[in-house]
Coordinates of C-alpha atoms and ligand atoms in Angstrom, one line a residue:
M1255 CA 100.3 110.3 118.3
V1256 CA 103.5 111.5 117.2
K1257 CA 105.8 110.8 114.2
I1258 CA 109.2 111.0 114.6
I1259 CA 112.6 111.0 113.2
M1260 CA 115.9 110.2 114.6
L1261 CA 118.5 111.8 112.8
G1262 CA 122.2 111.3 113.5
P1263 CA 125.6 109.8 112.6
P1264 CA 126.1 106.0 113.0
G1265 CA 126.9 105.1 116.8
A1266 CA 125.0 108.4 117.7
G1267 CA 122.5 106.1 119.8
K1268 CA 119.5 106.4 117.5
G1269 CA 118.7 102.6 117.7
T1270 CA 119.4 102.7 121.3
Y1271 CA 117.2 105.9 122.3
A1272 CA 114.6 104.8 119.6
T1273 CA 113.7 101.3 121.4
R1274 CA 113.8 103.0 124.9
L1275 CA 111.2 106.0 123.7
A1276 CA 109.2 103.6 121.8
P1277 CA 107.5 101.6 124.7
K1278 CA 107.0 104.9 126.7
L1279 CA 105.0 106.3 123.9
G1280 CA 103.4 103.3 122.9
I1281 CA 104.3 103.4 119.3
P1282 CA 106.8 101.0 117.3
T1283 CA 110.5 101.8 116.2
I1284 CA 111.1 101.4 112.5
S1285 CA 114.6 100.7 111.6
T1286 CA 115.7 100.7 108.0
G1287 CA 118.8 99.0 109.2
E1288 CA 116.9 96.6 110.7
L1289 CA 114.4 96.0 107.8
L1290 CA 117.5 95.6 105.2
R1291 CA 119.2 93.4 107.4
A1292 CA 116.2 91.1 107.6
A1293 CA 115.9 91.3 103.9
R1294 CA 119.7 90.3 103.2
D1295 CA 118.6 86.2 102.4
D1296 CA 115.8 87.8 100.1
P1297 CA 116.8 86.0 96.6
E1298 CA 115.5 89.2 94.5
I1299 CA 117.5 92.1 96.7
G1300 CA 119.4 90.4 99.3
E1301 CA 123.0 90.1 97.2
T1302 CA 122.4 93.9 96.7
I1303 CA 121.8 94.8 100.6
R1304 CA 124.4 92.6 101.5
K1305 CA 127.4 94.6 99.2
Y1306 CA 126.2 98.0 100.2
Q1307 CA 125.5 97.1 104.0
D1308 CA 128.6 95.4 104.4
S1309 CA 131.0 98.3 102.9
G1310 CA 129.3 100.7 104.7
E1311 CA 127.7 102.5 101.8
L1312 CA 124.0 103.4 101.6
V1313 CA 121.5 101.1 100.1
P1314 CA 120.2 102.6 96.8
D1315 CA 117.3 104.8 97.4
E1316 CA 114.7 103.0 95.8
I1317 CA 115.1 100.0 97.7
V1318 CA 114.8 101.4 101.1
I1319 CA 112.1 103.7 100.2
Q1320 CA 109.9 100.4 99.0
I1321 CA 111.0 98.7 102.1
L1322 CA 109.8 101.4 104.5
K1323 CA 106.9 102.1 102.4
K1324 CA 105.4 98.7 103.2
R1325 CA 106.6 99.0 106.9
L1326 CA 104.6 102.1 107.6
E1327 CA 101.5 100.6 105.9
Q1328 CA 101.1 98.1 108.6
D1329 CA 98.6 98.4 111.6
D1330 CA 101.0 99.2 114.4
A1331 CA 102.4 102.6 112.4
K1332 CA 98.9 103.9 112.1
N1333 CA 99.3 105.6 115.3
G1334 CA 102.5 106.8 115.4
F1335 CA 106.1 105.7 114.8
I1336 CA 110.0 106.4 115.8
L1337 CA 112.0 106.1 112.3
D1338 CA 115.7 105.0 113.2
G1339 CA 118.3 105.5 110.1
F1340 CA 115.4 107.2 107.7
P1341 CA 115.9 109.4 105.7
R1342 CA 119.6 109.5 105.1
T1343 CA 119.3 111.0 102.0
L1344 CA 117.4 114.1 100.6
A1345 CA 115.6 111.8 98.0
Q1346 CA 114.5 109.9 101.2
A1347 CA 113.5 112.8 102.7
K1348 CA 111.1 114.1 99.6
A1349 CA 109.6 110.7 99.3
L1350 CA 108.6 110.1 102.8
E1351 CA 106.8 113.7 102.5
T1352 CA 104.8 111.9 99.7
I1353 CA 104.0 109.0 102.2
T1354 CA 103.2 110.9 105.6
N1355 CA 104.1 113.8 107.7
I1356 CA 106.4 114.1 110.5
D1357 CA 106.0 116.0 113.9
V1358 CA 109.4 116.3 114.9
V1359 CA 113.1 115.5 114.3
I1360 CA 115.4 114.7 116.8
N1361 CA 119.0 115.4 115.8
L1362 CA 121.7 113.8 117.8
D1363 CA 124.8 115.4 117.8
V1364 CA 128.2 113.6 118.9
P1365 CA 131.8 114.1 118.0
E1366 CA 133.6 111.7 115.7
E1367 CA 135.9 110.1 118.3
I1368 CA 133.0 109.0 120.5
L1369 CA 131.4 107.5 117.4
I1370 CA 134.6 105.8 116.5
K1371 CA 135.1 104.4 120.0
R1372 CA 131.0 103.1 120.3
L1373 CA 131.0 101.5 116.8
S1374 CA 134.2 99.3 117.4
A1375 CA 132.8 98.1 120.6
R1376 CA 129.3 97.7 119.8
R1377 CA 128.0 94.0 119.5
Q1378 CA 124.4 93.1 118.5
C1379 CA 122.0 89.9 119.5
K1380 CA 122.0 87.6 116.4
K1381 CA 118.3 86.5 117.4
C1382 CA 116.6 89.6 118.9
G1383 CA 118.7 92.5 117.3
A1384 CA 119.1 93.9 121.1
I1385 CA 122.5 96.0 120.9
Y1386 CA 125.4 96.4 123.6
N1387 CA 128.5 97.8 124.0
L1388 CA 131.7 96.2 125.5
L1389 CA 132.6 99.8 126.9
Y1390 CA 129.5 101.1 128.5
L1391 CA 126.5 99.0 127.8
K1392 CA 128.0 95.2 128.7
P1393 CA 125.7 91.9 128.7
K1394 CA 125.6 90.4 132.3
V1395 CA 127.1 87.1 130.8
D1396 CA 130.3 87.5 127.8
G1397 CA 128.7 87.2 124.6
I1398 CA 125.2 86.5 125.7
C1399 CA 122.1 88.6 125.2
D1400 CA 120.4 89.6 128.8
K1401 CA 117.1 89.5 127.1
C1402 CA 116.8 86.4 125.2
G1403 CA 120.0 84.5 125.4
G1404 CA 120.9 85.0 121.8
E1405 CA 124.5 85.0 120.8
L1406 CA 126.0 88.6 120.5
Y1407 CA 128.1 89.1 117.3
Q1408 CA 130.2 92.2 115.6
R1409 CA 128.4 93.5 112.6
D1410 CA 130.8 93.4 109.6
D1411 CA 129.9 97.1 109.3
D1412 CA 131.2 97.7 112.6
K1413 CA 134.9 96.7 111.6
P1414 CA 137.3 99.9 110.9
E1415 CA 137.3 100.3 107.3
A1416 CA 133.6 100.1 106.8
I1417 CA 133.3 102.7 109.9
K1418 CA 135.4 105.4 108.0
E1419 CA 133.5 104.8 104.9
R1420 CA 130.1 105.0 107.1
L1421 CA 131.3 108.5 108.6
R1422 CA 132.1 109.8 105.4
V1423 CA 128.8 108.6 103.6
Y1424 CA 127.1 110.5 106.7
H1425 CA 128.9 113.6 106.3
E1426 CA 128.3 113.5 102.2
K1427 CA 124.7 112.5 102.3
T1428 CA 122.7 112.4 105.4
A1429 CA 124.2 115.4 107.1
P1430 CA 122.8 117.9 104.6
L1431 CA 119.2 116.7 106.7
I1432 CA 120.0 118.8 109.7
D1433 CA 119.7 122.2 108.0
Y1434 CA 116.9 121.1 105.8
Y1435 CA 115.0 120.0 109.1
K1436 CA 115.9 122.9 110.9
E1437 CA 114.5 124.8 108.2
K1438 CA 111.3 123.4 108.6
G1439 CA 111.2 124.4 112.4
I1440 CA 110.5 120.7 113.5
M1441 CA 113.8 119.9 114.9
I1442 CA 115.5 119.1 118.4
T1443 CA 119.3 118.8 119.0
I1444 CA 120.3 116.4 121.8
T1445 CA 123.9 116.7 122.3
T1446 CA 126.1 113.9 124.0
D1447 CA 129.6 115.2 125.0
R1448 CA 130.8 112.2 127.2
I1449 CA 131.0 108.6 126.1
D1450 CA 129.5 107.2 129.0
V1451 CA 126.3 109.0 129.0
P1452 CA 123.6 106.3 130.3
P1453 CA 120.9 105.8 127.5
E1454 CA 118.4 106.9 130.2
E1455 CA 119.5 110.1 130.9
Q1456 CA 119.1 111.1 127.3
V1457 CA 115.7 109.5 127.0
E1458 CA 114.6 111.6 129.4
K1459 CA 115.7 114.7 127.9
I1460 CA 114.1 113.6 124.9
M1461 CA 110.8 113.1 126.8
Q1462 CA 110.9 116.6 128.4
K1463 CA 111.7 118.3 125.1
L1464 CA 108.8 116.5 123.5
K1465 CA 106.7 117.4 126.8
E1466 CA 107.6 121.3 126.0
K1467 CA 106.7 121.2 122.5
N1468 CA 103.4 119.7 123.2
L1469 CA 103.8 116.6 121.0
I1470 CA 103.2 114.1 123.8
Ligands
ADP489 P1 124.1 102.9 111.7 O1 123.2 103.8 112.1 O2 124.6 102.5 113.1 O3 124.9 102.8 110.7 P2 121.9 101.1 110.7 O4 121.6 99.7 111.2 O5 120.8 102.2 110.9 O6 123.5 101.4 111.8 O7 122.3 101.0 109.0 C1 123.5 100.0 108.6 C2 123.6 100.0 107.2 O8 122.4 99.8 106.7 C3 123.7 101.6 106.8 O9 125.2 101.4 107.0 C4 123.6 101.2 105.3 O10 124.1 100.3 104.4 C5 121.8 100.6 105.6 N1 120.5 101.4 105.6 C6 120.2 101.7 106.6 N2 119.3 102.5 106.8 C7 119.2 103.2 105.1 C8 118.6 104.3 104.5 N3 117.8 105.0 105.0 N4 119.3 104.4 103.1 C9 120.2 103.3 102.7 N5 120.6 102.6 103.5 C10 120.4 102.4 104.9
ZN490 ZN1 118.6 88.8 122.2

């Protein structure tokens, strides 16, 4: 039973590592980005979500917190989970504390030039959400998902203007959480200094640190 937060700027690999770690730990990955994308057609909140997501802004806290809270109430989250992309603001971190307690925060430290290169080359499966990268994590067949045969596309927020805005928003709103969790003494930092580090290598490092801390 372990409750993990993946913290890091857009393009740091939160989703890539979380989806590889989760099966090893027997817990689900909960991505607020994915939960929000799944609600883009919702008649009540869909329009708001699309507006913020497509321009690279954060979706308002009330919406995200409510969606996350509902997801954490599902049975599969009772024995632990990996949060990918939440919290992203101090208000979200505080709200999370009223819902559950977190064992460890994995902080992904990646230089900005690597983030920009990765985000621009990112492609995602329309059907299953799997993530590829045209530089280093290519699909076997161009434009087609290895896992489900779905079509790969570029998210609107992976276009240059939105990437710039997402990085700015990260520095302003999310980066302060690094100090917040450091002070609580529950943070592990994983550094990436080359764009072509295989995800498996980083996942192994994370597993090692979780073991050292007796969390798994
Ligand atoms: P990335 O981590 O690469 O930015 P995500 O899929 O996690 O990709 O997030 C995409 C977008 O979804 C964000 O830019 C934001 O608009 C919205 N989003 C995701 N998580 C949150 C959150 N916790 N709070 C507010 N907005 C969020
Ligand atoms: Zn797929």
